[in-house]
Coordinates of N, CA and C and ligand atoms in Angstrom, one line a residue:
M29 N 101.5 93.7 141.7 CA 102.9 93.5 141.4 C 103.1 93.7 139.9
E30 N 104.2 94.4 139.5 CA 104.5 94.7 138.1 C 104.7 93.4 137.4
K31 N 104.5 93.4 136.1 CA 104.6 92.2 135.3 C 106.1 91.8 135.3
T32 N 107.1 92.7 135.2 CA 108.5 92.4 135.2 C 108.9 91.8 136.5
E33 N 108.3 92.3 137.6 CA 108.6 91.8 139.0 C 108.2 90.4 139.1
K34 N 107.0 90.1 138.6 CA 106.4 88.7 138.6 C 107.3 87.8 137.9
L35 N 107.8 88.3 136.7 CA 108.6 87.5 135.8 C 109.9 87.2 136.5
S36 N 110.5 88.2 137.2 CA 111.8 87.9 137.8 C 111.6 86.9 139.0
H37 N 110.5 87.0 139.7 CA 110.2 86.0 140.8 C 110.1 84.6 140.2
A38 N 109.4 84.5 139.0 CA 109.2 83.2 138.4 C 110.6 82.6 138.0
I39 N 111.4 83.5 137.4 CA 112.7 83.0 137.0 C 113.6 82.6 138.2
T40 N 113.5 83.3 139.3 CA 114.2 82.9 140.5 C 113.8 81.5 141.0
E41 N 112.5 81.4 141.0 CA 111.9 80.1 141.4 C 112.4 78.9 140.5
L42 N 112.4 79.2 139.2 CA 112.9 78.2 138.3 C 114.3 77.9 138.5
D43 N 115.1 78.9 138.8 CA 116.5 78.8 139.0 C 116.8 77.9 140.2
N44 N 116.0 78.2 141.3 CA 116.2 77.4 142.5 C 115.8 76.0 142.3
L45 N 114.8 75.7 141.6 CA 114.3 74.4 141.2 C 115.4 73.6 140.5
M46 N 116.0 74.3 139.5 CA 117.1 73.7 138.7 C 118.3 73.4 139.6
D47 N 118.6 74.3 140.6 CA 119.7 74.1 141.5 C 119.5 72.7 142.2
Y48 N 118.2 72.6 142.7 CA 117.9 71.4 143.5 C 118.1 70.1 142.6
Y49 N 117.5 70.1 141.4 CA 117.6 68.9 140.5 C 119.1 68.7 140.1
E50 N 119.8 69.7 139.9 CA 121.2 69.5 139.6 C 122.0 68.9 140.7
A51 N 121.7 69.3 141.9 CA 122.3 68.8 143.1 C 122.0 67.3 143.2
V52 N 120.7 67.0 143.0 CA 120.2 65.6 143.1 C 120.9 64.7 142.1
L53 N 121.0 65.2 140.8 CA 121.6 64.5 139.7 C 123.1 64.3 139.9
R54 N 123.7 65.4 140.4 CA 125.2 65.3 140.6 C 125.6 64.2 141.5
K55 N 124.8 63.9 142.5 CA 125.1 62.8 143.5 C 125.2 61.5 142.7
R56 N 124.4 61.4 141.7 CA 124.4 60.0 141.0 C 125.3 60.0 139.7
F57 N 125.3 61.2 139.0 CA 126.0 61.2 137.7 C 127.0 62.4 137.8
P58 N 128.2 62.1 137.3 CA 129.2 63.3 137.2 C 128.8 64.1 136.0
F59 N 128.2 65.3 136.2 CA 127.9 66.1 135.0 C 128.1 67.6 135.3
T60 N 128.4 68.3 134.3 CA 128.6 69.8 134.5 C 127.5 70.5 133.8
P61 N 126.7 71.1 134.6 CA 125.5 71.8 134.0 C 126.0 73.0 133.1
K62 N 125.2 73.3 132.1 CA 125.5 74.4 131.2 C 125.1 75.7 132.0
N63 N 125.7 76.8 131.6 CA 125.2 78.1 132.1 C 123.7 78.3 131.8
R64 N 123.0 78.7 132.8 CA 121.6 78.8 132.5 C 121.4 80.2 131.8
D65 N 120.6 80.2 130.8 CA 120.3 81.4 130.1 C 118.8 81.5 129.9
F66 N 118.1 82.3 130.8 CA 116.6 82.4 130.6 C 116.2 83.6 129.8
S67 N 117.2 84.2 129.1 CA 116.8 85.5 128.5 C 115.7 85.3 127.4
S68 N 115.8 84.2 126.6 CA 114.8 84.1 125.5 C 113.4 83.8 126.1
V69 N 113.4 83.0 127.2 CA 112.1 82.7 127.9 C 111.6 84.0 128.4
A70 N 112.4 84.8 129.1 CA 112.0 86.1 129.6 C 111.5 87.0 128.6
R71 N 112.2 87.0 127.4 CA 111.8 87.9 126.4 C 110.4 87.5 125.9
T72 N 110.2 86.2 125.7 CA 108.9 85.7 125.2 C 107.8 86.1 126.2
L73 N 108.1 85.8 127.5 CA 107.0 86.0 128.4 C 106.7 87.5 128.6
A74 N 107.7 88.3 128.5 CA 107.5 89.7 128.8 C 106.9 90.5 127.6
A75 N 107.1 89.8 126.4 CA 106.6 90.5 125.2 C 105.1 90.8 125.3
P76 N 104.6 91.9 124.8 CA 103.2 92.1 124.8 C 102.5 91.1 123.9
A77 N 101.3 90.7 124.3 CA 100.6 89.7 123.5 C 100.5 90.2 122.0
P78 N 100.7 89.3 121.1 CA 100.6 89.8 119.7 C 99.2 90.2 119.3
E79 N 99.1 91.2 118.5 CA 97.8 91.7 118.0 C 97.1 90.5 117.3
P80 N 95.8 90.3 117.6 CA 95.1 89.3 116.8 C 95.2 89.6 115.3
E81 N 95.4 88.5 114.5 CA 95.4 88.8 113.1 C 94.1 89.3 112.6
V82 N 94.2 90.3 111.7 CA 93.0 90.9 111.2 C 92.3 89.8 110.3
E83 N 91.1 89.5 110.6 CA 90.5 88.4 109.8 C 90.0 88.9 108.5
E84 N 90.3 88.2 107.5 CA 89.8 88.5 106.1 C 88.3 88.3 106.1
T85 N 87.7 89.2 105.3 CA 86.2 88.9 105.1 C 86.0 87.5 104.7
P86 N 85.3 86.7 105.4 CA 85.1 85.3 105.0 C 84.4 85.3 103.6
Q87 N 85.0 84.5 102.7 CA 84.3 84.4 101.4 C 83.4 83.2 101.5
E88 N 82.1 83.5 101.6 CA 81.1 82.4 101.7 C 81.0 81.9 100.3
D89 N 80.5 80.7 100.2 CA 80.3 80.0 98.9 C 78.9 80.1 98.6
F90 N 78.6 80.9 97.6 CA 77.1 81.0 97.2 C 76.8 80.2 96.0
S91 N 77.8 79.3 95.6 CA 77.7 78.7 94.3 C 76.5 77.7 94.2
G92 N 75.9 77.3 95.4 CA 74.8 76.4 95.3 C 73.5 77.1 95.2
L93 N 73.5 78.4 95.3 CA 72.2 79.2 95.4 C 71.6 79.5 94.0
D94 N 70.3 79.3 94.0 CA 69.6 79.8 92.7 C 69.3 81.3 92.9
M95 N 68.8 81.9 91.9 CA 68.6 83.3 91.8 C 67.8 83.9 93.0
K96 N 66.7 83.2 93.3 CA 65.9 83.6 94.4 C 66.6 83.6 95.8
R97 N 67.3 82.5 96.0 CA 68.0 82.4 97.3 C 69.2 83.4 97.3
L98 N 69.8 83.6 96.2 CA 71.0 84.5 96.1 C 70.5 85.9 96.4
Q99 N 69.3 86.3 95.9 CA 68.8 87.6 96.1 C 68.4 87.8 97.6
F100 N 67.9 86.7 98.2 CA 67.5 86.7 99.6 C 68.8 86.9 100.4
A101 N 69.9 86.2 100.0 CA 71.1 86.4 100.8 C 71.7 87.8 100.7
V102 N 71.5 88.4 99.5 CA 71.9 89.8 99.3 C 71.1 90.7 100.2
Q103 N 69.8 90.5 100.2 CA 68.9 91.4 101.0 C 69.2 91.3 102.5
N104 N 69.7 90.2 102.9 CA 70.0 90.1 104.4 C 71.5 90.2 104.7
C105 N 72.2 90.7 103.7 CA 73.7 90.7 103.9 C 74.2 91.8 104.9
T106 N 75.1 91.4 105.7 CA 75.7 92.3 106.7 C 77.2 92.1 106.6
R107 N 77.7 91.8 105.4 CA 79.2 91.4 105.3 C 80.1 92.6 105.3
C108 N 79.5 93.8 105.0 CA 80.4 95.0 105.1 C 79.6 96.2 105.7
Q109 N 80.2 97.3 105.9 CA 79.6 98.4 106.5 C 78.5 99.1 105.7
L110 N 78.5 98.8 104.4 CA 77.4 99.5 103.6 C 76.0 99.1 104.0
C111 N 75.9 97.9 104.7 CA 74.6 97.5 105.1 C 74.0 98.5 106.1
K112 N 74.8 99.2 106.8 CA 74.3 100.1 107.8 C 73.6 101.4 107.3
T113 N 74.0 101.7 106.0 CA 73.5 103.0 105.5 C 72.6 102.8 104.3
R114 N 72.3 101.6 103.9 CA 71.5 101.4 102.7 C 70.0 101.5 103.1
T115 N 69.2 101.9 102.1 CA 67.8 101.8 102.2 C 67.3 100.5 101.7
N116 N 67.8 100.2 100.5 CA 67.5 98.9 99.8 C 68.8 98.3 99.3
T117 N 68.9 97.0 99.2 CA 69.9 96.4 98.4 C 69.5 96.5 96.9
V118 N 70.4 96.5 96.0 CA 70.1 96.6 94.6 C 70.8 95.4 94.0
F119 N 70.0 94.4 93.7 CA 70.5 93.1 93.3 C 70.8 93.1 91.8
G120 N 69.9 93.5 91.0 CA 70.1 93.4 89.5 C 68.8 93.2 88.8
E121 N 68.7 93.5 87.5 CA 67.4 93.3 86.8 C 67.7 93.1 85.3
G122 N 66.6 92.5 84.7 CA 66.7 92.3 83.3 C 66.5 90.9 82.9
C123 N 67.0 90.5 81.8 CA 66.8 89.1 81.3 C 67.8 88.2 82.2
T124 N 67.2 87.3 83.0 CA 68.0 86.6 83.9 C 68.5 85.2 83.4
Y125 N 68.2 84.9 82.2 CA 68.8 83.6 81.6 C 69.3 83.8 80.2
K126 N 70.6 83.6 80.1 CA 71.3 83.7 78.8 C 71.0 85.0 78.1
P127 N 71.1 86.1 78.7 CA 71.0 87.4 78.0 C 72.1 87.5 77.0
L128 N 72.0 88.4 76.0 CA 73.1 88.7 75.1 C 74.2 89.4 75.9
V129 N 73.8 90.3 76.8 CA 74.9 91.0 77.5 C 74.5 91.2 79.0
M130 N 75.5 91.0 79.8 CA 75.3 91.4 81.2 C 76.2 92.7 81.4
V131 N 75.5 93.8 81.8 CA 76.3 95.0 82.1 C 76.6 95.0 83.6
I132 N 77.9 95.3 83.9 CA 78.3 95.4 85.3 C 78.8 96.8 85.6
G133 N 78.0 97.4 86.6 CA 78.4 98.8 87.0 C 79.0 98.7 88.3
E134 N 79.1 99.9 88.9 CA 79.9 100.1 90.1 C 79.1 99.8 91.4
G135 N 78.1 100.6 91.6 CA 77.2 100.4 92.8 C 76.1 101.3 92.7
P136 N 75.1 101.1 93.5 CA 73.9 101.9 93.5 C 74.2 103.4 93.9
G137 N 73.4 104.3 93.2 CA 73.4 105.7 93.6 C 72.2 105.9 94.5
E138 N 71.9 107.2 94.6 CA 70.7 107.6 95.5 C 69.4 107.0 95.0
K139 N 69.1 107.2 93.7 CA 67.9 106.7 93.1 C 67.8 105.2 93.2
E140 N 68.9 104.5 92.9 CA 68.9 103.1 93.0 C 68.7 102.6 94.4
D141 N 69.3 103.3 95.3 CA 69.2 102.9 96.8 C 67.7 103.0 97.2
L142 N 67.1 104.1 96.7 CA 65.7 104.3 97.1 C 64.7 103.3 96.4
S143 N 65.0 103.0 95.2 CA 64.1 102.1 94.4 C 64.4 100.7 94.5
G144 N 65.7 100.3 94.8 CA 66.1 98.9 94.8 C 66.4 98.4 93.4
R145 N 66.5 99.3 92.4 CA 66.7 98.9 91.0 C 68.0 99.5 90.5
P146 N 68.8 98.8 89.6 CA 70.0 99.3 89.1 C 69.8 100.3 88.0
F147 N 70.7 101.3 87.9 CA 70.8 102.2 86.8 C 69.4 102.8 86.5
V148 N 68.8 103.5 87.5 CA 67.5 104.2 87.2 C 67.7 105.7 87.2
G149 N 68.8 106.2 87.6 CA 69.1 107.7 87.6 C 69.5 108.1 86.2
P150 N 70.0 109.4 86.1 CA 70.4 109.9 84.8 C 71.5 109.0 84.1
A151 N 72.4 108.4 84.8 CA 73.4 107.5 84.2 C 72.7 106.3 83.6
G152 N 71.6 105.9 84.3 CA 70.9 104.7 83.8 C 70.1 105.0 82.6
E153 N 69.5 106.2 82.5 CA 68.8 106.6 81.3 C 69.8 106.6 80.1
F154 N 71.0 107.1 80.4 CA 72.0 107.2 79.3 C 72.4 105.8 78.9
L155 N 72.6 105.0 79.9 CA 73.0 103.6 79.6 C 71.9 102.9 78.7
D156 N 70.7 103.1 79.1 CA 69.6 102.5 78.3 C 69.7 102.9 76.8
K157 N 70.1 104.2 76.6 CA 70.2 104.7 75.2 C 71.4 104.0 74.5
W158 N 72.5 103.8 75.2 CA 73.7 103.1 74.6 C 73.2 101.7 74.2
L159 N 72.5 101.0 75.1 CA 72.1 99.6 74.8 C 71.2 99.6 73.6
A160 N 70.2 100.5 73.6 CA 69.2 100.5 72.5 C 69.9 100.7 71.2
A161 N 71.0 101.5 71.2 CA 71.7 101.8 69.9 C 72.3 100.5 69.3
I162 N 72.5 99.5 70.1 CA 73.1 98.2 69.5 C 72.1 97.1 69.7
G163 N 70.8 97.4 69.8 CA 69.8 96.4 69.8 C 69.6 95.7 71.1
L164 N 70.0 96.4 72.2 CA 69.9 95.7 73.5 C 68.9 96.5 74.4
S165 N 68.3 95.7 75.4 CA 67.4 96.4 76.3 C 67.3 95.5 77.5
R166 N 67.1 96.1 78.7 CA 67.0 95.3 79.9 C 65.6 94.6 80.0
D167 N 64.7 95.1 79.1 CA 63.4 94.4 79.0 C 63.4 93.1 78.3
T168 N 64.4 92.9 77.5 CA 64.4 91.7 76.6 C 65.7 90.8 76.7
N169 N 66.8 91.4 76.5 CA 68.0 90.6 76.2 C 69.3 91.0 77.0
T170 N 69.1 91.8 78.0 CA 70.2 92.3 78.8 C 70.0 92.3 80.3
Y171 N 71.0 91.9 81.0 CA 70.9 91.9 82.5 C 71.9 92.9 83.0
I172 N 71.4 93.6 84.1 CA 72.3 94.7 84.7 C 72.5 94.4 86.1
A173 N 73.7 94.5 86.6 CA 74.0 94.4 88.0 C 75.2 95.3 88.3
N174 N 75.6 95.3 89.6 CA 76.7 96.1 90.0 C 77.7 95.2 90.8
I175 N 78.9 95.8 91.0 CA 79.9 95.0 91.8 C 79.6 95.1 93.3
V176 N 79.0 96.2 93.8 CA 78.4 96.2 95.2 C 76.9 96.4 95.1
K177 N 76.3 95.8 96.0 CA 74.8 95.8 96.0 C 74.2 96.8 96.9
C178 N 75.0 97.6 97.6 CA 74.5 98.6 98.5 C 75.2 99.9 98.2
R179 N 74.5 101.0 98.4 CA 75.0 102.3 98.0 C 76.2 102.8 98.9
P180 N 77.3 103.1 98.3 CA 78.4 103.7 99.1 C 77.9 105.2 99.4
P181 N 78.1 105.6 100.7 CA 77.6 106.9 101.0 C 78.2 108.0 100.1
Q182 N 77.4 109.0 99.8 CA 77.8 110.1 99.0 C 78.4 109.6 97.6
N183 N 77.9 108.5 97.2 CA 78.3 107.9 95.9 C 79.8 107.8 95.7
R184 N 80.6 107.7 96.8 CA 82.0 107.4 96.7 C 82.3 106.1 96.0
D185 N 83.5 105.9 95.6 CA 83.9 104.6 95.0 C 83.8 103.5 96.1
P186 N 83.3 102.3 95.7 CA 83.3 101.3 96.8 C 84.8 101.0 97.2
M187 N 84.9 100.7 98.5 CA 86.3 100.4 99.1 C 86.6 98.9 98.8
D188 N 87.9 98.6 98.8 CA 88.4 97.3 98.5 C 87.6 96.2 99.4
E189 N 87.5 96.5 100.7 CA 86.8 95.5 101.6 C 85.4 95.3 101.2
E190 N 84.7 96.4 100.7 CA 83.3 96.3 100.3 C 83.2 95.5 99.0
K191 N 84.1 95.7 98.1 CA 84.1 94.9 96.8 C 84.4 93.4 97.2
D192 N 85.4 93.2 98.1 CA 85.7 91.9 98.4 C 84.5 91.1 99.1
A193 N 83.8 91.9 99.9 CA 82.7 91.2 100.6 C 81.6 90.9 99.7
C194 N 81.5 91.6 98.6 CA 80.3 91.5 97.7 C 80.5 90.7 96.5
K195 N 81.8 90.5 96.1 CA 82.0 89.9 94.8 C 81.5 88.5 94.6
A196 N 81.4 87.7 95.7 CA 80.9 86.4 95.5 C 79.5 86.3 95.0
F197 N 78.7 87.4 95.4 CA 77.3 87.5 94.9 C 77.3 87.7 93.4
L198 N 78.2 88.6 93.0 CA 78.3 88.9 91.5 C 78.7 87.6 90.7
Y199 N 79.7 86.9 91.2 CA 80.2 85.8 90.5 C 79.1 84.7 90.3
Q200 N 78.3 84.5 91.4 CA 77.2 83.6 91.3 C 76.1 84.1 90.4
Q201 N 75.9 85.4 90.4 CA 74.9 86.0 89.5 C 75.3 85.6 88.0
I202 N 76.6 85.9 87.7 CA 77.1 85.6 86.3 C 76.9 84.1 86.0
A203 N 77.3 83.3 87.0 CA 77.2 81.8 86.7 C 75.7 81.4 86.4
L204 N 74.8 82.0 87.1 CA 73.4 81.7 86.9 C 72.8 82.3 85.6
V205 N 73.2 83.5 85.4 CA 72.7 84.3 84.2 C 73.2 83.7 82.9
M206 N 74.5 83.4 82.9 CA 75.2 82.9 81.7 C 75.0 83.8 80.5
P207 N 75.5 85.0 80.6 CA 75.4 86.0 79.5 C 76.3 85.6 78.3
K208 N 76.0 86.0 77.2 CA 76.8 85.7 76.0 C 78.1 86.6 76.0
A209 N 77.9 87.8 76.6 CA 79.1 88.7 76.7 C 78.9 89.6 77.9
I210 N 80.0 90.2 78.4 CA 79.9 91.1 79.6 C 80.4 92.5 79.2
L211 N 79.7 93.5 79.6 CA 80.2 94.9 79.4 C 80.4 95.5 80.8
C212 N 81.7 95.8 81.1 CA 81.9 96.5 82.4 C 81.9 98.0 82.2
V213 N 81.2 98.7 83.0 CA 81.2 100.2 82.8 C 81.9 100.8 84.0
G214 N 82.9 101.6 83.7 CA 83.6 102.3 84.7 C 84.8 101.6 85.3
K215 N 85.6 102.3 86.0 CA 86.9 101.8 86.4 C 86.8 100.7 87.5
P216 N 86.0 101.0 88.6 CA 85.9 99.9 89.6 C 85.4 98.6 89.1
A217 N 84.4 98.6 88.3 CA 83.9 97.3 87.7 C 85.0 96.7 86.8
S218 N 85.6 97.5 86.0 CA 86.5 97.0 85.0 C 87.7 96.4 85.7
M219 N 88.2 97.1 86.8 CA 89.4 96.6 87.5 C 89.1 95.3 88.2
L220 N 87.9 95.3 88.9 CA 87.6 94.0 89.6 C 87.4 92.9 88.6
M221 N 86.8 93.1 87.5 CA 86.4 92.0 86.7 C 87.6 91.5 85.8
T222 N 88.6 92.4 85.6 CA 89.7 92.0 84.8 C 90.9 91.6 85.7
G223 N 90.8 92.1 86.9 CA 91.9 91.8 87.9 C 93.1 92.8 87.6
K224 N 92.9 93.7 86.7 CA 94.0 94.7 86.4 C 93.8 95.9 87.3
T225 N 94.5 96.0 88.4 CA 94.1 97.0 89.4 C 94.9 98.3 89.2
D226 N 96.0 98.3 88.3 CA 96.7 99.5 88.1 C 96.6 100.0 86.7
A227 N 95.6 99.5 85.9 CA 95.5 99.9 84.5 C 94.6 101.1 84.4
T228 N 94.7 101.9 83.3 CA 93.8 103.0 83.1 C 92.6 102.5 82.4
M229 N 91.5 103.3 82.4 CA 90.3 102.9 81.6 C 90.7 103.0 80.1
A230 N 91.6 103.9 79.8 CA 91.9 104.1 78.4 C 92.6 102.8 77.8
S231 N 93.4 102.1 78.7 CA 94.0 100.9 78.2 C 93.1 99.7 78.3
L232 N 92.3 99.7 79.4 CA 91.3 98.5 79.6 C 90.3 98.4 78.4
R233 N 89.9 99.6 78.0 CA 88.8 99.6 76.9 C 89.3 99.1 75.6
Q234 N 90.6 99.0 75.4 CA 91.2 98.6 74.1 C 91.2 97.1 74.0
K235 N 91.0 96.4 75.1 CA 91.3 94.9 75.1 C 90.0 94.1 75.1
L236 N 90.1 92.9 74.6 CA 89.0 91.9 74.8 C 89.5 90.9 75.8
F237 N 88.7 90.8 76.9 CA 89.0 89.8 77.9 C 88.1 88.6 77.8
L238 N 88.4 87.6 78.5 CA 87.6 86.4 78.6 C 87.3 86.2 80.1
Y239 N 86.0 86.3 80.5 CA 85.7 86.0 81.9 C 85.6 84.5 82.1
D240 N 86.2 84.0 83.1 CA 86.1 82.6 83.4 C 86.5 81.7 82.1
Y241 N 87.5 82.2 81.4 CA 88.0 81.5 80.2 C 86.9 81.3 79.1
S242 N 85.8 81.9 79.2 CA 84.8 81.6 78.2 C 83.9 82.7 77.8
I243 N 83.6 83.7 78.6 CA 82.7 84.8 78.2 C 83.4 86.0 77.8
P244 N 83.3 86.4 76.5 CA 83.9 87.7 76.1 C 83.5 88.9 76.9
M245 N 84.5 89.7 77.3 CA 84.2 90.8 78.2 C 84.9 92.0 77.7
I246 N 84.2 93.1 77.6 CA 84.9 94.4 77.3 C 84.6 95.4 78.3
C247 N 85.4 96.5 78.4 CA 85.3 97.5 79.4 C 85.1 98.8 78.6
T248 N 84.3 99.7 79.2 CA 84.2 101.1 78.7 C 84.0 102.0 79.8
Y249 N 83.9 103.3 79.5 CA 83.7 104.3 80.5 C 82.3 104.2 81.1
H250 N 82.2 104.7 82.3 CA 80.9 104.7 83.0 C 80.0 105.8 82.4
P251 N 78.7 105.5 82.2 CA 77.8 106.5 81.7 C 77.8 107.9 82.5
A252 N 77.9 107.8 83.8 CA 78.0 109.0 84.6 C 79.2 109.8 84.3
A253 N 80.3 109.1 84.0 CA 81.6 109.8 83.7 C 81.5 110.4 82.3
V254 N 80.8 109.7 81.4 CA 80.6 110.3 80.0 C 79.7 111.5 80.0
L255 N 78.7 111.5 80.9 CA 77.9 112.7 81.0 C 78.7 113.9 81.5
R256 N 79.8 113.7 82.2 CA 80.6 114.8 82.6 C 81.7 115.1 81.6
N257 N 82.1 114.1 80.8 CA 83.2 114.3 79.8 C 82.7 113.8 78.5
L258 N 82.0 114.7 77.8 CA 81.3 114.3 76.5 C 82.3 113.8 75.4
E259 N 83.6 114.2 75.6 CA 84.6 113.7 74.6 C 84.7 112.2 74.6
W260 N 84.2 111.6 75.7 CA 84.3 110.1 75.7 C 83.2 109.4 75.0
K261 N 82.2 110.2 74.4 CA 81.1 109.5 73.7 C 81.6 108.7 72.5
A262 N 82.6 109.3 71.8 CA 83.1 108.6 70.6 C 83.8 107.3 71.0
P263 N 84.7 107.3 72.0 CA 85.3 106.0 72.3 C 84.2 105.0 72.8
V264 N 83.2 105.5 73.5 CA 82.2 104.5 74.0 C 81.5 103.9 72.8
W265 N 81.2 104.7 71.8 CA 80.5 104.2 70.6 C 81.4 103.1 69.9
E266 N 82.7 103.4 69.9 CA 83.6 102.3 69.3 C 83.4 101.0 70.1
D267 N 83.4 101.2 71.5 CA 83.3 100.0 72.3 C 82.0 99.3 72.1
L268 N 80.9 100.0 72.0 CA 79.6 99.4 71.8 C 79.6 98.7 70.4
K269 N 80.2 99.2 69.4 CA 80.2 98.5 68.1 C 81.0 97.2 68.3
K270 N 82.1 97.3 69.1 CA 82.9 96.0 69.3 C 82.0 95.0 70.0
L271 N 81.2 95.5 71.0 CA 80.3 94.5 71.7 C 79.3 94.0 70.7
R272 N 78.7 94.8 69.9 CA 77.7 94.4 68.9 C 78.3 93.3 68.0
S273 N 79.6 93.5 67.6 CA 80.1 92.5 66.7 C 80.4 91.1 67.4
I274 N 80.5 91.2 68.7 CA 80.6 89.9 69.5 C 79.3 89.2 69.6
I275 N 78.2 90.0 69.9 CA 77.0 89.3 70.2 C 76.2 89.0 68.9
F276 N 76.4 89.9 67.9 CA 75.8 89.6 66.6 C 76.9 89.5 65.5
P277 N 77.6 88.3 65.6 CA 78.7 88.2 64.6 C 78.3 88.4 63.2
P278 N 79.1 89.0 62.4 CA 78.6 89.2 61.0 C 78.5 87.9 60.2
V279 N 77.4 87.8 59.5 CA 77.2 86.5 58.8 C 78.0 86.6 57.5
R280 N 78.8 85.6 57.3 CA 79.7 85.5 56.1 C 79.1 84.6 55.1
G281 N 79.5 84.8 53.8 CA 79.1 83.8 52.8 C 78.3 84.4 51.7
Ligands
LIG30 N1 75.9 103.7 88.7 C1 76.2 102.4 88.8 O1 77.4 102.0 88.6 N2 75.3 101.5 89.1 C2 74.0 101.9 89.3 O2 73.2 101.0 89.5 C3 73.7 103.2 89.2 C4 74.6 104.1 88.9

């Protein structure tokens, strides 16, 4: 039987039942029943079942985890589709406690995916030179991580749902590492960390932000982008000098 046919049978039955009760009641009480209107019931019953609401990626709370447990959680993460194509997760590396700077990049590329280490390709070698120019190194005083821990296929930008699924790991990494300053490289990292999703890199790099109301944070171009656009070397140098003045404030007197 068709759904509408079933519905019309049900309404007829209901109508008959109401006739019966009205007749019973009318014997005892003088009352005038209202016109019956089943249209809203019929519309509700006939309407197709609403689509289930799309569930937001659950934001787990990683705030109780130490570095080892956090890394284990990342290694076993299946919170987004990137887990299906990764070879290795890329958690982060460098000075894990109170570094002068924490660098935040976009996501692993091919070499990072194969090695499980951040910034080890050509962009990484370039980044190491930038850091060395202002007295920083991942071997001593700098920590390096990315906003997503698994490689986006073909090195595309990470999608919103991938960033959303991964950002709780990064926030806990920052809380554990407690850097003196943060350097975001590239637009995806800069936009996520500043919350300014429609700003240009040119405008973001001009500002000084405070992460969590306390950690000075600046943004600059991504080393891979600078390798393709050498005219951005000069603005990057300006940004690095600004970073240097934050972490090594000039001694006055
Ligand atoms: N680019 C990034 O943003 N991160 C890496 O780890 C490597 C390249």
